[in-house]
Amino acid sequence: PATEMVDSQYYLPNDIGISALDCRVAFRLLSPKEQMYAHYLSRASWYGGLIVLIQTSPESANIYVLLQKIFRLQAPQQLEAAATAAGLSAEEYQAFLVYAAGLYANMGNYKSFGDTKFIPNLPKEKFKALVWESLAFKQSPGDMETLWGCCCEPLYSLEDKQKQLGLGEKGISAYFSGNCCLEDAEFAQKFLDSKVYCTLERSGYYENCVELMTQIQHYHSLSAFSEVCCGKHEFEDSVFSVKRGDYAFLMEKVCQNLEKAKDYAANENQKRMLEEYIRSFTCGSVEAHKEGSRYWIKDKGPIVESYIGFIESYRDPFGSRGEFEGELKYLWVNMMMLIAFNNPVTLVDTQLRPLCLSLSLSLSLSDDDIRQTEGFKNVSLGNVLAVAYATQKDKLTFLEENDKDLYIKWKGPSFEVQVGLHELLGHGSGKLFVQDDKGKYNFDQTAVRNPETGELISSWYKGSETWDSKFSTIASSYEECRAECVGLYLCLNKQVLSIFGHEGEDAEEVVYVNWLNMVRAGLLGLEFYTPESKSWRQAHMQARFVILRVLLEAGEGLVGLRECTGADGRPDAVITLDRSKIYTVGKSAIQRFLCKLQVHKSTADVEGGRALYEGYSAVTADGTHNFLRLRETVLLRKEARKMFVQANTYIKGDAVELVEYEGSAAGLIQSFVERFPDDAEEVEAQLREMTCMDSSCWC
């Protein structure tokens, strides 16, 4: 039973939640010009999104192409007869559809939230039989057999290294070659820092020659680009070979669509933003992307919002290379939330100027150094949150019965408050102390004192050092934890709650459920810890577990966590929160911890920050709670994360048409089949070519 329980995390269940994201009303409210702008931004995002396949695992793109070839000739309904002929039961065919939908939704065969591999929940022979029975195979047997041969082994493999994303022996990473370990990654980063490149996309390590296979977009802007960057560089007894252009075909498609979107821009800021993004994606300038972000920030309250590029670094095991984002276009600004988030707020440093939008589709954040000097915008996902956090009482785990109704009633409003504070004042606050290349400080080194010790600060960021490059593997999770703590702390402020429209008893319920949700999320986070490698696979969930540990440590009965036996006779657990102690014990504990987090971050104190964060991140069987055993209980009772089906847009005559799909595996598959109507075969051929070019890195 234990083996079955653990293995189940590597399958997507047949009854997994799949919901269509509703943007029909928002889209209809756009003017024809705005619809055209949204359409071309969407096309750019979807082409760029295919890059994530290559970034995720060596086999993801081949599996994607195999599925696309099958479904382009036979929609899920038509393929069902072939499945029956191939000997698949109804459950096995549904498992095949769910796997395909999961591959599309995650843009690869590793979960985008949690980084665990998922494999088809049907026998390999049945999967193969269906491929052989498909019309695609009957029309091109040689080609399909070759494709199957490329991906059939990794499709099903659950060897320890292949169970999750990671570096070296700890997992799979397409950001680095198969034999690259943490020391190699640190050495590569040291070279990049020395050349002020900072965020080259991927690194392959070969004995004493390090080859940096870089996408065309991720270089520091240099005037004589090819002479200075590309080529071989000697560095500390090794030779680095720098190349560019990995994703040239897809980046060209991105730029072509951004160029078309320019004709429908609402203002000069939008036009200049797109021009800079095009320049960045064409010649590889990071500075151009930053310049585009500056125009993005200046574009206040647009009707159609967008952000695109290599943004978040959660999935790079080293924590500094960005994954392509922008698959989703932003359509409709929710004015009520805009008003709420734009109420005046007082920040420590007046240079950090916030603007937060609630948008109808997705989320992206701007460059950290731009945030520090120019300002920033944050976005919250209105329709995504509405679908993702709809909760059924019978599926609500680890809470006492009398907390469940409250939780369901107030989860939405409390999460809105937490997300707003997390994004706006969490990520948006906290100065980094820097001494630039010219020796200039952005702070008074004779006056700024460490609030923990009372002494003058003795460390800071120097030259090209950044938060990501200094804190590397813990940077993402540490920052999410800091932002979550800001949300927990500030939601206790009555004025803040009032800005969000909560007063009196309602405000108290929002606070209670927000804190209750956080401690429950800390327990649920154990799903995303891998005991074998002692590593965390998801930045936000690690952050929430850390906060749970901090609040448990605060004692005085603030948080209770006990193991028990459920009504079904299987292991269970219950987490409780004493609401009378939130404003005293809880507030004090978060205040102290947040101060420590901020001091280590601001002063570039990697050693102190690591010791603090990794200490609270440790998952052990000893101590007051057996967290390893609790992890098994969490896995036993976990509910699979929902998947979303997104619309497509087409130009018909002079107008843009929105095409939506049903919230099912078949609907999700169909949305991808119809996503590239004009050049699907060329796109698939290019994906195979890119995979082939990288294949030497994984042998």
XYZ file of C-alpha atoms in Angstrom:
699
model
C 0.000 0.000 0.000
C 2.794 2.457 0.863
C 4.403 1.912 -2.552
C 1.066 2.426 -4.316
C 0.491 5.599 -2.344
C 3.854 7.107 -3.272
C 3.659 5.966 -6.905
C 0.255 7.610 -7.368
C 1.885 11.025 -7.277
C 3.443 10.222 -10.664
C 0.061 9.788 -12.380
C -2.652 12.300 -13.181
C -5.969 10.825 -11.995
C -8.735 10.233 -14.525
C -11.064 12.525 -12.555
C -8.581 15.428 -12.356
C -10.282 18.830 -12.341
C -10.155 20.562 -15.733
C -11.827 23.964 -16.051
C -12.286 26.391 -18.928
C -10.994 29.883 -18.156
C -13.793 32.322 -18.821
C -12.763 35.435 -20.747
C -15.769 35.815 -23.075
C -17.294 38.860 -21.343
C -13.915 40.546 -20.993
C -13.088 39.962 -24.651
C -16.409 41.326 -25.901
C -15.868 44.540 -23.959
C -12.702 45.267 -25.932
C -12.814 47.530 -28.965
C -11.912 45.974 -32.364
C -8.465 47.608 -32.131
C -7.903 46.220 -28.624
C -9.011 42.768 -29.776
C -6.421 42.859 -32.576
C -3.726 43.938 -30.091
C -4.702 41.097 -27.734
C -4.760 38.586 -30.594
C -1.198 39.278 -31.743
C 0.139 39.371 -28.184
C -1.519 36.004 -27.652
C 0.070 34.562 -30.798
C 3.501 35.811 -29.678
C 2.984 34.257 -26.255
C 1.914 30.858 -27.556
C 4.839 30.570 -29.967
C 7.235 31.566 -27.201
C 5.516 29.181 -24.821
C 6.719 26.222 -26.903
C 10.229 27.045 -25.661
C 9.169 25.719 -22.256
C 9.018 22.212 -23.780
C 12.734 22.407 -24.545
C 13.451 23.997 -21.151
C 11.622 21.288 -19.199
C 13.105 17.916 -20.187
C 15.011 16.283 -23.068
C 11.939 14.297 -24.145
C 9.098 16.837 -23.687
C 9.166 18.282 -27.213
C 9.164 14.843 -28.861
C 6.178 13.713 -26.767
C 4.381 16.957 -27.688
C 5.018 16.386 -31.406
C 3.874 12.738 -31.171
C 0.583 13.798 -29.572
C 0.040 16.710 -31.966
C 0.491 14.446 -34.989
C -2.081 11.998 -33.604
C -4.706 14.584 -32.612
C -4.354 16.769 -35.715
C -5.717 13.902 -37.796
C -8.170 12.515 -35.225
C -9.876 14.580 -32.547
C -10.326 12.797 -29.178
C -13.855 11.697 -30.108
C -12.693 10.179 -33.430
C -9.630 8.551 -31.881
C -11.820 6.627 -29.440
C -12.680 3.973 -32.044
C -8.965 3.429 -32.715
C -8.384 3.093 -28.954
C -11.069 0.409 -28.727
C -9.553 -1.416 -31.711
C -6.143 -1.241 -30.002
C -7.584 -2.983 -26.932
C -7.846 -0.022 -24.545
C -10.628 0.034 -21.979
C -12.677 3.214 -21.481
C -10.629 3.980 -18.337
C -7.333 3.465 -20.184
C -8.398 5.737 -23.051
C -9.434 8.407 -20.530
C -6.012 8.025 -18.868
C -4.384 8.575 -22.283
C -6.433 11.757 -22.833
C -5.647 13.014 -19.329
C -1.918 12.410 -19.905
C -2.040 14.326 -23.201
C -3.958 17.179 -21.572
C -1.400 17.229 -18.733
C 1.499 17.388 -21.189
C -0.093 20.400 -22.904
C -1.168 22.143 -19.692
C 2.287 21.798 -18.109
C 4.208 22.327 -21.365
C 6.189 19.186 -20.675
C 6.069 15.917 -18.729
C 6.967 17.470 -15.365
C 4.364 19.318 -13.313
C 4.771 23.080 -13.657
C 3.782 23.357 -9.984
C 5.846 20.855 -8.033
C 8.345 19.744 -10.696
C 7.526 16.007 -10.369
C 7.402 13.819 -13.420
C 4.049 12.382 -14.463
C 3.687 9.290 -16.651
C 0.697 7.788 -18.480
C -1.653 5.829 -16.208
C -1.998 2.978 -18.702
C 0.385 0.166 -19.704
C 3.147 1.092 -22.125
C 2.011 -1.641 -24.540
C -1.494 -0.118 -24.667
C -0.080 3.375 -25.331
C 2.049 1.948 -28.158
C -0.902 -0.021 -29.573
C -2.961 3.178 -29.756
C -0.143 5.024 -31.558
C 0.091 2.153 -34.085
C -3.708 2.162 -34.572
C -3.851 5.932 -35.153
C -4.418 7.494 -38.563
C -1.150 9.435 -38.150
C 0.759 6.152 -37.922
C -1.080 4.628 -40.866
C -0.234 7.660 -43.026
C 3.426 7.985 -41.909
C 4.492 4.743 -40.183
C 8.240 5.346 -40.470
C 8.092 8.844 -39.037
C 5.774 7.868 -36.178
C 7.878 4.829 -35.307
C 10.971 7.053 -35.149
C 9.160 9.504 -32.873
C 7.948 6.703 -30.611
C 11.485 5.322 -30.450
C 12.792 8.721 -29.325
C 10.415 9.109 -26.415
C 8.979 5.717 -25.376
C 11.662 5.020 -22.734
C 11.692 8.418 -20.939
C 7.893 8.602 -21.352
C 7.516 5.891 -18.690
C 10.836 5.954 -16.822
C 10.669 6.554 -13.070
C 14.328 6.083 -12.220
C 15.246 8.109 -9.131
C 17.003 10.839 -11.124
C 14.048 11.191 -13.494
C 11.321 11.509 -10.866
C 11.796 15.253 -10.454
C 13.599 18.277 -11.862
C 16.967 18.923 -10.261
C 20.693 19.210 -10.789
C 23.228 16.391 -11.246
C 22.115 13.155 -9.587
C 19.211 14.914 -7.837
C 17.071 15.196 -10.949
C 16.585 16.223 -14.563
C 17.221 19.733 -15.855
C 17.232 20.926 -19.437
C 18.949 24.127 -18.300
C 22.138 22.118 -17.786
C 23.657 19.047 -19.412
C 23.169 15.679 -17.744
C 26.571 15.588 -16.025
C 26.432 19.096 -14.567
C 26.422 19.260 -10.748
C 25.902 22.215 -8.384
C 29.633 22.997 -8.265
C 29.709 23.178 -12.081
C 26.683 25.494 -12.088
C 28.331 27.751 -9.496
C 31.506 27.830 -11.595
C 29.504 28.738 -14.717
C 27.749 31.525 -12.777
C 31.120 32.828 -11.600
C 32.230 33.067 -15.225
C 29.005 34.820 -16.222
C 29.355 37.316 -13.373
C 32.931 38.033 -14.462
C 31.668 38.869 -17.945
C 28.590 40.731 -16.656
C 26.307 38.363 -18.615
C 24.486 37.283 -15.448
C 21.526 35.428 -16.938
C 22.553 33.336 -19.911
C 19.844 30.776 -20.401
C 21.354 27.313 -20.261
C 24.699 25.778 -19.441
C 26.228 22.516 -20.564
C 29.315 21.343 -18.713
C 31.929 19.179 -20.420
C 35.054 18.227 -18.447
C 37.307 21.313 -18.529
C 35.442 23.034 -21.347
C 32.149 24.646 -20.441
C 29.828 25.284 -23.351
C 27.146 27.903 -22.743
C 24.358 27.197 -25.182
C 22.421 30.420 -25.015
C 19.184 31.656 -26.436
C 19.363 34.751 -28.591
C 17.569 36.828 -25.998
C 19.610 36.392 -22.864
C 22.836 38.322 -23.182
C 23.869 41.525 -21.547
C 23.682 44.281 -24.141
C 27.108 44.721 -25.727
C 27.855 46.854 -28.756
C 30.126 44.389 -30.573
C 27.980 41.451 -29.510
C 29.392 38.538 -31.473
C 33.049 39.545 -31.069
C 32.787 40.099 -27.327
C 30.334 37.356 -26.253
C 30.395 34.498 -28.695
C 33.460 32.339 -29.045
C 35.870 30.809 -26.553
C 36.916 32.400 -23.276
C 39.631 31.177 -20.912
C 38.623 31.344 -17.275
C 40.368 29.766 -14.269
C 42.037 26.904 -16.172
C 38.880 26.160 -18.163
C 37.584 27.226 -21.544
C 34.031 28.533 -21.967
C 32.531 28.306 -25.437
C 29.648 30.748 -25.864
C 27.066 30.321 -28.621
C 23.677 31.849 -29.309
C 20.524 31.271 -31.321
C 19.056 28.105 -29.788
C 15.444 29.186 -30.253
C 15.848 31.423 -33.295
C 12.839 29.968 -35.153
C 10.402 30.443 -32.256
C 11.797 33.831 -31.237
C 11.352 35.024 -34.821
C 7.686 33.980 -34.640
C 7.359 35.877 -31.349
C 8.871 39.003 -32.886
C 6.720 38.826 -36.028
C 3.590 38.870 -33.895
C 4.850 41.596 -31.577
C 5.574 43.656 -34.712
C 1.948 43.202 -35.832
C 0.656 44.045 -32.348
C 2.520 47.374 -32.560
C 0.061 48.586 -35.213
C -2.765 48.285 -32.672
C -0.967 49.689 -29.596
C -3.088 52.087 -27.529
C -0.297 54.591 -26.892
C 3.372 55.411 -27.364
C 4.430 53.537 -24.204
C 2.946 50.287 -25.504
C 4.575 50.790 -28.895
C 8.002 51.518 -27.414
C 7.640 48.577 -25.010
C 7.041 46.195 -27.919
C 9.922 47.696 -29.915
C 12.308 47.011 -27.038
C 11.027 43.451 -26.565
C 11.520 42.826 -30.284
C 15.067 44.203 -30.035
C 15.752 42.010 -27.005
C 14.447 38.835 -28.636
C 16.222 39.590 -31.937
C 19.743 40.508 -30.816
C 19.839 39.083 -27.308
C 19.959 42.231 -25.234
C 18.907 41.977 -21.592
C 19.132 45.762 -21.410
C 16.544 46.040 -24.189
C 14.138 43.850 -22.189
C 14.711 46.041 -19.145
C 14.040 49.106 -21.260
C 10.814 47.469 -22.457
C 9.889 46.870 -18.819
C 10.394 50.563 -18.107
C 7.799 51.425 -20.750
C 5.554 48.649 -19.373
C 5.654 50.298 -15.950
C 4.833 53.716 -17.468
C 1.784 52.270 -19.233
C -0.621 52.852 -16.335
C -3.973 51.059 -16.276
C -4.088 49.764 -19.870
C -7.217 47.999 -21.095
C -5.063 45.209 -22.551
C -2.100 44.289 -20.344
C 0.780 42.033 -21.314
C 4.232 40.900 -20.262
C 6.457 38.497 -22.130
C 9.934 37.047 -21.907
C 12.210 34.837 -19.821
C 10.945 35.871 -16.400
C 10.650 33.558 -13.403
C 13.603 31.389 -12.373
C 11.728 28.851 -10.204
C 12.553 25.840 -12.382
C 16.269 26.429 -12.861
C 17.807 24.238 -10.138
C 20.448 26.939 -9.654
C 17.769 29.616 -9.433
C 18.904 32.267 -11.900
C 17.840 31.317 -15.465
C 14.394 32.428 -16.563
C 11.640 30.247 -18.022
C 9.709 31.697 -20.943
C 6.407 33.239 -19.877
C 3.641 34.953 -21.712
C 1.492 32.093 -22.881
C -1.536 34.002 -21.594
C -2.685 37.409 -22.718
C -4.183 39.905 -20.313
C -7.516 41.218 -21.376
C -9.662 43.059 -18.930
C -8.765 45.197 -15.939
C -11.109 44.634 -13.016
C -11.686 48.226 -11.959
C -12.766 47.478 -8.386
C -9.505 45.694 -7.667
C -7.569 48.406 -9.463
C -9.093 50.994 -7.137
C -8.317 48.845 -4.089
C -4.694 48.193 -4.988
C -3.982 51.761 -6.029
C -4.962 53.363 -2.733
C -1.969 55.352 -1.476
C 0.501 53.249 0.491
C 3.578 54.433 2.338
C 6.758 52.553 1.484
C 10.172 52.633 3.164
C 11.902 53.780 0.005
C 10.086 56.261 -2.243
C 11.804 54.802 -5.321
C 9.586 51.716 -5.130
C 6.383 52.859 -6.792
C 3.653 50.234 -7.013
C 0.800 49.703 -9.410
C -1.179 46.494 -9.041
C -3.779 45.232 -11.481
C -6.329 42.476 -11.273
C -6.305 41.013 -14.743
C -8.494 38.566 -16.525
C -5.821 36.027 -17.308
C -2.274 35.733 -16.018
C 0.741 36.814 -13.948
C 4.257 38.138 -14.577
C 6.714 40.271 -12.664
C 9.332 42.712 -13.892
C 13.129 42.635 -13.530
C 14.286 42.985 -9.914
C 16.775 45.786 -10.531
C 14.146 47.733 -12.498
C 11.804 47.247 -9.544
C 14.411 48.750 -7.210
C 15.023 51.896 -9.252
C 12.095 52.573 -11.583
C 9.004 51.092 -9.933
C 6.918 48.065 -10.801
C 3.534 46.627 -11.646
C 2.066 43.460 -10.208
C -0.874 41.464 -11.417
C -3.365 39.140 -9.797
C -5.228 36.438 -11.710
C -8.932 37.132 -11.301
C -10.513 34.345 -13.348
C -7.757 31.819 -12.606
C -8.163 32.246 -8.849
C -11.940 31.993 -9.115
C -11.644 28.557 -10.731
C -8.572 27.245 -8.910
C -9.847 27.872 -5.406
C -13.444 26.736 -5.686
C -13.549 24.234 -2.807
C -15.883 21.334 -2.048
C -16.373 20.666 1.659
C -15.878 16.897 1.350
C -12.493 17.477 -0.306
C -11.263 19.971 2.291
C -8.505 18.159 4.174
C -6.789 18.646 7.547
C -9.260 21.151 9.065
C -11.687 20.800 11.961
C -15.340 20.568 10.898
C -16.265 23.943 12.408
C -13.464 25.621 10.409
C -14.533 24.194 7.041
C -17.620 26.355 6.407
C -15.743 29.499 7.447
C -12.844 28.503 5.200
C -15.084 27.979 2.163
C -16.954 31.262 2.738
C -13.891 33.473 3.305
C -11.147 31.741 1.304
C -11.722 33.915 -1.798
C -11.785 37.318 -0.040
C -8.870 36.421 2.258
C -6.793 35.131 -0.637
C -7.462 38.358 -2.541
C -6.083 40.335 0.402
C -3.062 38.049 0.761
C -2.235 38.115 -2.955
C -2.579 41.898 -3.089
C -0.303 42.457 -0.099
C 2.115 39.699 -1.152
C 2.612 41.141 -4.643
C 2.319 44.845 -3.959
C 4.039 45.346 -0.616
C 5.815 41.991 -0.313
C 7.746 41.784 -3.568
C 7.435 45.551 -3.902
C 9.297 46.510 -0.726
C 12.680 45.914 0.804
C 15.754 47.777 -0.365
C 18.938 46.004 -1.468
C 22.120 47.763 -0.376
C 24.438 48.066 -3.391
C 27.884 49.410 -4.200
C 28.074 49.738 -7.981
C 31.023 49.154 -10.329
C 32.151 52.756 -9.831
C 32.197 52.403 -6.064
C 29.042 54.459 -5.508
C 26.703 53.339 -2.691
C 22.894 53.544 -2.787
C 22.864 53.999 1.001
C 24.796 55.904 3.673
C 27.308 53.339 4.942
C 28.094 55.565 7.952
C 24.481 55.607 9.167
C 22.551 52.471 8.167
C 22.454 49.979 11.041
C 21.453 46.346 11.271
C 18.220 46.293 13.331
C 19.136 42.839 14.643
C 22.523 43.846 16.093
C 22.388 47.637 16.240
C 25.751 47.796 14.450
C 26.588 49.423 11.101
C 25.942 47.028 8.240
C 29.083 45.286 7.066
C 28.010 43.559 3.834
C 26.175 44.535 0.640
C 25.894 43.715 -3.085
C 28.935 44.672 -5.135
C 29.191 45.422 -8.858
C 27.203 42.978 -10.965
C 26.040 40.819 -8.034
C 22.285 40.324 -7.900
C 19.855 38.754 -5.451
C 19.496 35.675 -7.698
C 23.218 35.236 -8.336
C 24.098 35.583 -4.620
C 21.324 33.485 -3.053
C 20.983 31.155 -6.105
C 19.251 27.902 -5.090
C 17.202 29.413 -2.244
C 16.526 32.836 -3.806
C 13.062 32.145 -5.255
C 11.605 30.389 -2.224
C 13.191 32.797 0.271
C 11.658 35.740 -1.596
C 8.226 34.081 -1.734
C 8.448 33.459 2.006
C 9.308 37.099 2.643
C 6.340 38.247 0.556
C 3.969 35.793 2.295
C 5.127 37.085 5.697
C 4.424 40.666 4.590
C 0.887 39.626 3.622
C 0.262 37.890 6.954
C 1.621 40.833 8.938
C -0.115 43.646 7.057
C -3.511 41.932 6.870
C -3.691 42.578 10.639
C -3.927 46.315 9.887
C -7.550 47.529 9.978
C -6.857 50.309 7.468
C -5.443 47.782 5.005
C -8.508 45.559 5.392
C -10.743 48.585 4.899
C -9.019 49.369 1.583
C -10.032 45.876 0.442
C -13.607 46.533 1.576
C -13.587 44.521 4.819
C -14.815 46.054 8.088
C -15.824 44.836 11.553
C -16.549 41.135 12.041
C -16.083 40.389 8.348
C -12.561 41.791 8.538
C -11.800 39.505 11.491
C -13.007 36.468 9.547
C -10.765 37.449 6.620
C -7.755 37.635 8.956
C -8.533 34.297 10.608
C -9.051 32.425 7.343
C -5.962 34.017 5.784
C -3.773 32.780 8.655
C -5.593 29.423 8.772
C -5.054 28.975 5.046
C -1.334 29.692 5.466
C -0.767 27.078 8.187
C -2.807 24.511 6.235
C -0.789 25.329 3.095
C 2.385 24.760 5.118
C 1.222 21.224 5.864
C 0.093 20.632 2.243
C 3.517 21.864 1.145
C 5.066 18.588 2.322
C 3.835 17.019 -0.940
C 6.503 19.054 -2.724
C 9.435 17.792 -0.647
C 11.561 14.887 -1.909
C 13.084 12.927 1.026
C 15.549 10.982 -1.168
C 17.365 14.139 -2.281
C 16.302 16.243 0.739
C 15.135 18.912 -1.684
C 12.074 21.084 -2.264
C 10.458 21.141 -5.712
C 8.220 24.202 -5.375
C 9.269 27.620 -4.097
C 5.902 28.806 -2.711
C 5.140 25.547 -0.894
C 8.564 25.475 0.730
C 7.938 29.056 1.844
C 4.615 28.126 3.451
C 6.136 25.142 5.253
C 8.803 27.472 6.667
C 6.068 29.819 7.941
C 4.218 26.871 9.519
C 7.446 25.919 11.331
C 7.923 29.499 12.558
C 4.346 29.664 13.906
C 4.582 26.225 15.535
C 7.835 27.313 17.180
C 6.093 30.421 18.554
C 4.220 28.070 20.898
C 1.603 29.233 23.437
C -1.034 27.176 21.625
C -1.120 29.479 18.572
C -0.990 26.587 16.075
C -1.889 22.964 16.769
C -0.930 20.040 14.551
C -1.908 16.511 15.510
C -1.960 13.180 13.729
C -5.089 11.048 13.940
C -7.066 8.326 12.148
C -9.646 9.463 9.610
C -13.234 8.232 9.287
C -11.990 5.884 6.551
C -9.545 4.247 8.969
C -6.510 5.669 7.224
C -3.914 8.101 8.659
C -5.070 11.717 8.870
C -4.062 14.988 10.524
C -5.770 18.110 11.862
C -4.339 21.613 12.007
C -5.815 24.315 14.260
C -5.264 28.008 14.863
C -6.160 29.924 18.038
C -7.689 33.131 16.650
C -7.322 34.914 20.016
C -3.522 34.698 19.707
C -3.045 35.855 16.107
C -2.622 39.536 17.037
C -0.210 38.767 19.896
C 1.819 35.562 19.600
C 1.363 35.280 15.821
C 2.058 38.890 14.930
C 5.166 38.969 17.101
C 6.558 35.739 15.610
C 6.053 36.910 12.009
C 7.475 40.354 12.799
C 10.696 38.870 14.210
C 11.099 36.369 11.385
C 10.354 38.901 8.645
C 12.959 41.262 10.078
C 15.600 38.511 9.952
C 14.669 37.590 6.366
C 14.862 41.207 5.252
C 18.189 41.951 6.939
C 19.917 38.951 5.322
C 18.450 39.862 1.925
C 19.223 43.585 2.080
C 22.814 43.061 3.205
C 23.645 40.180 0.804
C 24.323 37.972 3.836
C 24.104 34.629 2.032
C 25.641 32.608 4.876
C 23.210 33.932 7.511
C 20.234 33.773 5.152
C 20.953 30.178 4.140
C 21.406 29.009 7.721
C 18.100 30.594 8.750
C 16.048 29.461 5.765
C 17.438 25.959 5.345
C 17.043 25.377 9.085
C 13.296 26.019 8.935
C 13.024 24.135 5.605
C 14.366 20.875 7.072
C 11.842 18.033 6.987
C 12.677 15.480 9.678
C 11.117 12.654 11.679
C 12.452 13.855 15.031
C 11.361 16.843 17.099
C 7.825 17.699 18.177
C 6.312 16.603 14.863
C 7.235 13.735 12.560
C 7.097 15.687 9.303
C 8.279 12.746 7.176
C 5.323 10.673 8.387
C 2.993 13.652 7.956
C 4.249 13.932 4.371
C 2.984 10.398 3.680
C -0.419 11.377 5.083
C -0.484 14.475 2.862
C 0.346 12.333 -0.194
C -2.355 9.858 0.791
C -5.033 12.565 0.873
C -3.811 14.980 -1.799
C -6.067 16.274 -4.554
C -4.536 16.744 -8.000
C -4.016 20.361 -9.052
C -6.581 21.587 -11.575
C -5.762 22.196 -15.222
C -7.079 25.102 -17.278
C -8.422 25.227 -20.824
C -7.708 28.496 -22.630
C -9.402 30.045 -25.637
C -7.947 30.733 -29.079
C -8.423 33.817 -31.250
C -8.582 33.987 -35.048
C -8.778 36.804 -37.546
C -11.807 36.481 -39.817
C -12.080 39.300 -42.320
C -11.427 42.492 -40.344
C -12.508 41.088 -36.988
C -11.087 38.836 -34.277
C -13.085 35.785 -33.270
C -12.778 34.125 -29.861
C -13.068 30.310 -29.826
C -13.637 28.641 -26.456
C -13.511 24.959 -25.510
C -15.194 22.754 -22.945
C -13.537 22.175 -19.575
C -12.384 18.608 -20.201
C -9.316 16.680 -21.331
C -10.758 16.587 -24.866
C -11.373 20.357 -24.784
C -7.851 21.091 -23.599
C -6.376 18.845 -26.301
C -8.517 20.450 -29.012
C -7.408 23.939 -27.941
C -3.785 22.947 -28.584
C -4.527 21.188 -31.873
C -6.084 24.436 -33.131
C -3.425 26.716 -31.673
C -1.092 26.694 -34.673
C -3.447 26.312 -37.662
C -1.150 27.692 -40.357
C 2.269 26.234 -39.619
C 1.829 23.251 -37.267
C 4.050 20.920 -39.306
C 6.847 23.465 -39.590
C 6.659 24.207 -35.834
C 6.804 20.490 -35.008
C 9.751 19.926 -37.367
C 11.633 22.796 -35.714
C 10.926 21.451 -32.225
C 12.345 18.073 -33.270
C 15.390 19.783 -34.763
C 16.018 21.780 -31.565
C 15.703 18.608 -29.490
C 18.111 16.800 -31.794
C 20.670 19.617 -31.542
C 20.628 19.331 -27.739
C 20.659 15.527 -27.627
C 24.441 15.287 -27.070
C 23.951 17.020 -23.707
C 21.941 14.168 -22.209
C 23.925 11.089 -23.247
